[in-house]
Tab-separated table of C-alpha atoms in Angstrom:
chain	number	residue	atom	x	y	z
A	8	MET	CA	178.148	102.014	176.495
A	9	THR	CA	178.109	99.764	173.463
A	10	THR	CA	180.225	100.770	170.520
A	11	THR	CA	179.192	99.720	167.024
A	12	PRO	CA	182.166	98.568	165.052
A	13	THR	CA	182.802	100.670	161.968
A	14	GLU	CA	184.293	99.213	158.835
A	15	SER	CA	187.235	100.828	157.226
A	16	PRO	CA	186.929	102.035	153.620
A	17	GLU	CA	189.186	99.193	152.550
A	18	ALA	CA	186.895	96.661	154.184
A	19	ALA	CA	183.722	98.267	152.848
A	20	THR	CA	184.949	98.260	149.261
A	21	PRO	CA	184.718	94.789	147.776
A	22	PRO	CA	187.945	93.554	146.290
A	23	PRO	CA	188.198	93.788	142.537
A	24	GLY	CA	186.769	90.838	140.735
A	25	SER	CA	184.344	89.859	143.540
A	26	GLY	CA	181.204	91.773	142.487
A	27	PRO	CA	178.218	90.404	140.560
A	28	ALA	CA	179.344	92.105	137.328
A	29	ALA	CA	182.789	90.598	137.673
A	30	LYS	CA	181.327	87.141	138.245
A	31	THR	CA	179.226	87.506	135.136
A	32	ALA	CA	182.281	88.591	133.120
A	33	LYS	CA	184.242	85.638	134.468
A	34	ALA	CA	181.448	83.309	133.586
A	35	ALA	CA	181.430	84.746	130.072
A	36	LYS	CA	185.162	84.304	129.756
A	37	VAL	CA	185.105	80.692	130.824
A	38	PRO	CA	185.955	78.674	127.726
A	39	ARG	CA	183.099	76.468	126.681
A	40	GLY	CA	184.825	74.625	123.890
A	41	HIS	CA	185.367	75.695	120.250
A	42	ARG	CA	182.644	78.066	119.147
A	43	ARG	CA	181.628	77.740	115.525
A	44	LEU	CA	180.678	80.992	113.867
A	45	LEU	CA	178.817	79.165	111.074
A	46	THR	CA	176.241	76.518	111.632
A	47	ARG	CA	176.161	73.340	109.612
A	48	ARG	CA	173.384	74.756	107.465
A	49	ASP	CA	175.377	77.954	106.843
A	50	ARG	CA	178.429	75.965	105.782
A	51	LEU	CA	176.323	73.855	103.445
A	52	THR	CA	174.728	76.926	101.891
A	53	LEU	CA	178.106	78.657	101.505
A	54	GLY	CA	179.597	75.540	99.981
A	55	LEU	CA	176.799	75.295	97.437
A	56	MET	CA	176.991	79.005	96.562
A	57	ALA	CA	180.755	78.925	96.082
A	58	GLY	CA	181.206	75.339	94.974
A	59	LEU	CA	178.620	75.005	92.205
A	60	PRO	CA	179.750	78.084	90.231
A	61	THR	CA	183.360	76.968	90.621
A	62	ILE	CA	182.587	73.469	89.368
A	63	LEU	CA	180.584	74.813	86.434
A	64	HIS	CA	183.333	77.300	85.558
A	65	VAL	CA	186.045	74.647	85.652
A	66	ALA	CA	183.947	72.153	83.685
A	67	LEU	CA	182.639	74.522	81.022
A	68	VAL	CA	185.714	76.743	80.598
A	69	TRP	CA	188.946	75.125	81.683
A	70	VAL	CA	188.150	71.481	80.944
A	71	THR	CA	186.722	72.305	77.517
A	72	ALA	CA	189.666	74.589	76.724
A	73	PHE	CA	192.254	71.930	77.542
A	74	ALA	CA	190.151	69.302	75.755
A	75	SER	CA	190.096	71.470	72.621
A	76	ILE	CA	193.870	71.887	72.765
A	77	ALA	CA	194.327	68.128	73.075
A	78	LEU	CA	191.824	67.358	70.288
A	79	ALA	CA	193.561	69.812	67.963
A	80	PHE	CA	196.316	67.220	67.516
A	81	THR	CA	193.894	64.400	66.728
A	82	THR	CA	191.312	63.399	64.187
A	83	TRP	CA	187.842	62.566	65.508
A	84	ASP	CA	184.385	62.394	64.013
A	85	GLY	CA	182.659	62.684	67.387
A	86	ILE	CA	181.331	59.100	67.394
A	87	GLY	CA	182.911	57.116	70.199
A	88	PHE	CA	186.183	57.835	71.905
A	89	ASP	CA	187.776	54.818	70.203
A	90	SER	CA	187.838	56.705	66.893
A	91	ILE	CA	190.206	59.400	68.224
A	92	LYS	CA	193.543	59.141	66.411
A	93	TRP	CA	196.684	61.147	67.070
A	94	VAL	CA	197.860	63.048	63.976
A	95	GLY	CA	200.268	65.583	65.485
A	96	PHE	CA	200.461	68.897	63.608
A	97	ASP	CA	198.665	67.630	60.482
A	98	ASN	CA	195.534	69.654	61.261
A	99	PHE	CA	197.545	72.863	61.524
A	100	LYS	CA	199.469	72.127	58.328
A	101	GLU	CA	196.245	71.570	56.432
A	102	LEU	CA	194.717	74.669	57.992
A	103	PHE	CA	197.561	76.984	56.965
A	104	THR	CA	198.187	75.514	53.509
A	105	ASN	CA	195.119	73.732	52.118
A	106	ASN	CA	192.107	75.580	53.515
A	107	PRO	CA	190.930	78.294	51.092
A	108	GLN	CA	188.633	79.802	53.745
A	109	PHE	CA	191.158	80.247	56.546
A	110	TRP	CA	193.107	83.301	55.380
A	111	PRO	CA	189.978	85.125	54.153
A	112	ALA	CA	188.479	84.486	57.602
A	113	VAL	CA	191.586	85.949	59.265
A	114	GLU	CA	191.352	88.951	56.953
A	115	HIS	CA	187.682	89.454	57.796
A	116	ASN	CA	188.430	89.329	61.526
A	117	ILE	CA	191.097	92.005	61.028
A	118	ILE	CA	188.653	94.121	59.012
A	119	TRP	CA	186.110	93.641	61.788
A	120	PHE	CA	188.578	94.977	64.362
A	121	VAL	CA	189.667	97.949	62.236
A	122	ALA	CA	186.053	98.885	61.498
A	123	LEU	CA	185.088	98.749	65.187
A	124	ILE	CA	188.079	100.907	66.120
A	125	LEU	CA	187.495	103.538	63.430
A	126	ILE	CA	183.695	103.891	63.451
A	127	PRO	CA	181.833	103.028	66.689
A	128	THR	CA	184.700	103.734	69.101
A	129	PRO	CA	185.078	107.440	68.212
A	130	LEU	CA	181.289	107.690	68.031
A	131	GLY	CA	180.984	106.200	71.516
A	132	LEU	CA	183.584	108.665	72.804
A	133	PHE	CA	181.693	111.571	71.233
A	134	LEU	CA	178.413	110.437	72.801
A	135	ALA	CA	180.090	110.011	76.200
A	136	VAL	CA	181.551	113.528	76.061
A	137	GLN	CA	178.166	115.008	75.212
A	138	LEU	CA	176.350	113.069	77.928
A	139	ASP	CA	179.020	114.016	80.461
A	140	LYS	CA	177.960	117.648	80.054
A	141	GLN	CA	174.701	116.814	81.876
A	142	ILE	CA	172.553	117.989	78.993
A	143	ARG	CA	168.814	117.872	79.275
A	144	PHE	CA	167.308	114.356	79.053
A	145	SER	CA	170.805	112.855	79.268
A	146	ARG	CA	169.450	109.792	81.075
A	147	VAL	CA	166.974	109.168	78.272
A	148	TYR	CA	169.689	109.445	75.622
A	149	GLN	CA	172.016	107.215	77.612
A	150	THR	CA	169.344	104.531	77.886
A	151	ALA	CA	168.507	104.768	74.184
A	152	PHE	CA	172.129	104.453	73.073
A	153	PHE	CA	172.870	101.631	75.515
A	154	LEU	CA	169.758	99.615	74.661
A	155	PRO	CA	171.386	97.681	71.759
A	156	VAL	CA	174.112	96.497	74.141
A	157	VAL	CA	171.672	94.675	76.413
A	158	MET	CA	169.848	93.147	73.464
A	159	SER	CA	170.814	89.730	72.163
A	160	LEU	CA	173.001	89.777	69.074
A	161	ALA	CA	170.618	87.306	67.470
A	162	VAL	CA	167.749	89.748	67.979
A	163	ILE	CA	169.866	92.553	66.536
A	164	GLY	CA	170.564	90.349	63.525
A	165	PHE	CA	166.865	89.743	62.907
A	166	VAL	CA	166.126	93.470	63.228
A	167	TRP	CA	168.783	94.403	60.697
A	168	GLN	CA	167.625	91.639	58.377
A	169	LEU	CA	164.315	93.485	58.157
A	170	ILE	CA	166.163	96.731	57.474
A	171	TYR	CA	168.256	95.143	54.711
A	172	ASN	CA	165.381	93.226	53.112
A	173	PRO	CA	165.577	93.820	49.321
A	174	ASP	CA	161.795	94.113	48.871
A	175	THR	CA	160.413	95.762	51.996
A	176	GLY	CA	163.556	96.850	53.817
A	177	LEU	CA	163.913	100.381	55.142
A	178	ILE	CA	167.096	101.222	53.232
A	179	ASN	CA	165.924	100.049	49.815
A	180	SER	CA	162.585	101.769	50.343
A	181	LEU	CA	164.290	105.073	51.126
A	182	ILE	CA	166.675	105.003	48.163
A	183	GLY	CA	164.171	103.483	45.719
A	184	ALA	CA	166.084	100.229	45.256
A	185	ASN	CA	163.139	97.934	45.949
A	186	GLU	CA	161.801	97.833	42.408
A	187	PRO	CA	162.503	95.041	39.901
A	188	GLY	CA	165.806	95.626	38.184
A	189	HIS	CA	167.021	97.994	40.881
A	190	TYR	CA	167.321	95.622	43.821
A	191	ILE	CA	170.323	95.939	46.132
A	192	ASP	CA	170.914	92.640	47.930
A	193	TRP	CA	172.752	93.836	51.022
A	194	ILE	CA	173.123	90.338	52.448
A	195	GLY	CA	173.563	88.202	49.343
A	196	ASP	CA	176.094	90.379	47.531
A	197	PRO	CA	179.655	89.288	48.544
A	198	ASP	CA	180.898	92.834	47.972
A	199	LEU	CA	178.358	94.366	50.364
A	200	ASN	CA	177.319	91.822	52.992
A	201	LEU	CA	180.385	92.100	55.252
A	202	TRP	CA	180.085	95.883	55.393
A	203	ALA	CA	176.342	95.660	55.982
A	204	ILE	CA	176.930	93.338	58.940
A	205	LEU	CA	179.648	95.647	60.261
A	206	ILE	CA	177.164	98.535	60.320
A	207	ALA	CA	174.860	96.446	62.507
A	208	ALA	CA	177.788	95.489	64.758
A	209	SER	CA	178.894	99.125	64.989
A	210	TRP	CA	175.393	100.177	66.030
A	211	ARG	CA	175.708	97.939	69.083
A	212	HIS	CA	179.394	98.565	69.767
A	213	ALA	CA	178.950	102.347	69.912
A	214	GLY	CA	176.725	102.041	72.981
A	215	TYR	CA	179.258	99.769	74.654
A	216	MET	CA	182.078	102.246	74.050
A	217	MET	CA	179.883	105.109	75.254
A	218	ILE	CA	179.407	103.469	78.650
A	219	LEU	CA	183.123	102.707	79.041
A	220	TYR	CA	184.172	106.247	78.164
A	221	LEU	CA	181.412	107.758	80.258
A	222	ALA	CA	182.705	105.847	83.275
A	223	GLY	CA	186.211	107.115	82.525
A	224	LEU	CA	185.029	110.719	82.204
A	225	LYS	CA	183.271	110.515	85.568
A	226	GLY	CA	186.636	109.761	87.154
A	227	VAL	CA	188.376	112.860	85.753
A	228	ASP	CA	189.267	115.407	88.449
A	229	PRO	CA	187.068	118.520	87.967
A	230	SER	CA	189.988	120.725	89.055
A	231	LEU	CA	191.754	119.837	85.807
A	232	ARG	CA	188.937	121.363	83.794
A	233	GLU	CA	188.915	124.457	86.002
A	234	ALA	CA	192.684	124.917	85.674
A	235	SER	CA	192.453	124.555	81.915
A	236	ALA	CA	189.657	127.119	81.748
A	237	LEU	CA	191.702	129.558	83.835
A	238	ASP	CA	194.575	129.152	81.383
A	239	GLY	CA	192.255	130.288	78.588
A	240	ALA	CA	191.864	126.929	76.807
A	241	ASN	CA	188.687	126.342	74.845
A	242	GLU	CA	186.587	123.190	75.052
A	243	TRP	CA	188.459	121.317	72.300
A	244	GLN	CA	191.874	122.229	73.696
A	245	THR	CA	190.793	121.130	77.169
A	246	PHE	CA	189.628	117.788	75.852
A	247	LYS	CA	192.692	117.197	73.659
A	248	ASN	CA	195.378	118.296	76.110
A	249	VAL	CA	193.809	117.555	79.502
A	250	ILE	CA	190.860	115.159	79.402
A	251	PHE	CA	191.901	112.653	76.753
A	252	PRO	CA	195.375	111.945	78.253
A	253	THR	CA	193.717	111.062	81.563
A	254	LEU	CA	191.589	108.474	79.725
A	255	ARG	CA	194.622	106.305	78.992
A	256	PRO	CA	193.463	103.413	81.241
A	257	THR	CA	190.029	103.558	79.628
A	258	ASN	CA	191.590	103.541	76.164
A	259	THR	CA	193.511	100.392	77.084
A	260	VAL	CA	190.317	98.671	78.205
A	261	VAL	CA	188.548	99.837	75.047
A	262	LEU	CA	191.329	98.432	72.862
A	263	VAL	CA	191.287	95.037	74.575
A	264	VAL	CA	187.490	94.838	74.526
A	265	THR	CA	187.378	95.742	70.837
A	266	ILE	CA	189.945	93.088	69.937
A	267	ILE	CA	187.992	90.467	71.868
A	268	GLU	CA	184.732	91.562	70.208
A	269	ALA	CA	186.363	91.273	66.779
A	270	LEU	CA	187.730	87.794	67.510
A	271	ARG	CA	184.544	86.366	69.003
A	272	ALA	CA	182.224	87.822	66.367
A	273	PHE	CA	179.772	85.091	65.445
A	274	ASP	CA	176.107	85.753	66.204
A	275	LEU	CA	175.384	88.481	63.678
A	276	VAL	CA	177.136	86.712	60.821
A	277	PHE	CA	175.460	83.398	61.589
A	278	VAL	CA	172.019	84.999	61.721
A	279	PHE	CA	172.543	86.881	58.451
A	280	ASN	CA	173.905	84.149	56.165
A	281	LYS	CA	175.765	81.578	58.310
A	282	GLY	CA	179.156	82.936	57.251
A	283	ALA	CA	178.775	82.240	53.530
A	284	GLU	CA	179.447	84.370	50.459
A	285	GLY	CA	182.261	86.542	51.705
A	286	THR	CA	181.527	86.723	55.439
A	287	GLU	CA	183.790	83.949	56.684
A	288	LEU	CA	185.126	84.358	60.220
A	289	LEU	CA	187.316	82.117	62.367
A	290	SER	CA	184.437	81.443	64.756
A	291	ILE	CA	182.241	80.420	61.820
A	292	LEU	CA	184.905	77.985	60.577
A	293	VAL	CA	185.113	76.416	64.035
A	294	THR	CA	181.352	75.899	64.133
A	295	ASN	CA	181.110	74.561	60.585
A	296	ASN	CA	183.803	71.959	61.208
A	297	ILE	CA	182.580	70.785	64.605
A	298	ILE	CA	178.804	70.818	64.120
A	299	GLY	CA	177.244	68.929	61.243
A	300	GLU	CA	176.942	65.525	59.680
A	301	SER	CA	180.573	65.366	58.561
A	302	SER	CA	182.013	66.855	61.727
A	303	ARG	CA	185.783	67.149	61.998
A	304	ILE	CA	186.182	67.889	65.665
A	305	GLY	CA	189.968	67.670	65.623
A	306	TYR	CA	190.254	70.076	62.702
A	307	GLY	CA	187.724	72.474	64.210
A	308	SER	CA	189.615	72.341	67.499
A	309	ALA	CA	192.801	73.326	65.657
A	310	ILE	CA	191.047	76.462	64.372
A	311	ALA	CA	189.822	77.153	67.915
A	312	VAL	CA	193.389	76.847	69.228
A	313	VAL	CA	194.577	79.392	66.659
A	314	LEU	CA	191.813	81.730	67.801
A	315	LEU	CA	192.815	81.137	71.432
A	316	VAL	CA	196.475	81.919	70.736
A	317	ILE	CA	195.570	85.173	68.986
A	318	SER	CA	193.396	86.131	71.972
A	319	LEU	CA	196.160	85.344	74.475
A	320	VAL	CA	198.650	87.450	72.535
A	321	VAL	CA	196.389	90.416	73.271
A	322	ILE	CA	195.148	89.545	76.753
A	323	ILE	CA	198.403	88.468	78.441
A	324	PRO	CA	200.274	91.796	77.906
A	325	TYR	CA	197.206	93.636	79.198
A	326	LEU	CA	197.101	91.495	82.346
A	327	ILE	CA	200.846	91.919	82.914
A	328	ALA	CA	200.569	95.688	82.615
A	329	THR	CA	197.569	95.720	84.964
A	330	PHE	CA	199.321	93.627	87.619
A	331	ARG	CA	202.445	95.802	87.439
A	332	LYS	CA	200.351	98.920	87.918
A	333	GLU	CA	198.640	97.395	90.969
A	334	ARG	CA	201.995	96.482	92.521
A	335	ARG	CA	203.306	100.002	92.049
A	336	ALA	CA	200.169	101.418	93.639
C-alpha cells in the first residue's frame, strides 16, 4: 500500500515575501537611482514662467526705483552718463523753496484725496449695501457701476471732455450755457477745472469702492443680522451698530487704496489739460521735468522721491498692521 505524502499547512503556505506579488513589490522598491519628478522641458518651462516675470519686475520696479533715488541727488539732462553730476540735497532745497508749483501740487493732491473720501467712497458703500440685498437685476446694476473701473483712465478723460465741451457738451446744453456770452469753460477756468476733473475721477472711483465694500458685505455673518432683527433693530440701526463695525478691515483697505489713487492721479489731468491752469499734481510735475526738450531728470527724480516717501508713510503702517494680524491669527 503506497501512501501519498501530505504537506503540512506550514509547508503548503508559501513564506511571506516569496509570492509573485511580493516579488513585484520588491522589484518596485529596488532603487533605480534618483528619480526626477520634472523633466528637463518642465524645468525650462517653469524657469521661464517664474524667471521672466521676476526679472521684469526687478528691472522695471526695483531697479528704476533705486535709480530714481540715486538720481534725485544729481543733475542730469539725460544725454550721456558723463553729464551726471552730484549735487547733494540741492534739488530738494530748490523744490521746497523756489518752485512755485510744488506746494499747489501738494495741495491739489490733498484735495484729490479728501474729495475721493467724501464723495465716491460713501456712494460706493451705499451702492454695495443696496446690491447686497439681492434686488432685481442686481447683476446688471453691478456691471454698469463697475464698468468705468475696467475702462482706461485716458478713455474716461476723452468721454468727459465731450461732456464738458463748451459748445456741444452735455452739461452746457442742459443748462443753456452753450450760447455766446454764456459759455462755461469747465476745463479752461482755473476755478472750475480741478473740480470738474474730480467729478470724472469720482465717477470711476465709486465703482471701485462698491466692489470692495460688496466683497466685505459678503463676508458678514448672516446670524448677526438675524440677532439684530430679533432685538428689534431697524435696518439703519443694524447697519450702523452691527454691519459697519464688521467692515473695519474693508475700511482700512479702502483708505489705503484711496490714498494711493490720490497720489498716483495723472491720466485724467494729463488728458484734460496736461496739468496746467490750476490742476498741478505731483505726478504731473515729475513728468514735466523728466520728459521734454529741457529735461531735468535729477530734479524730476527728487519730486518722485518725495512722492515715494509720502506713499511709504501710508503703506508701511498698513503692512505692519496686516502682518501683526496674521501672526495673531
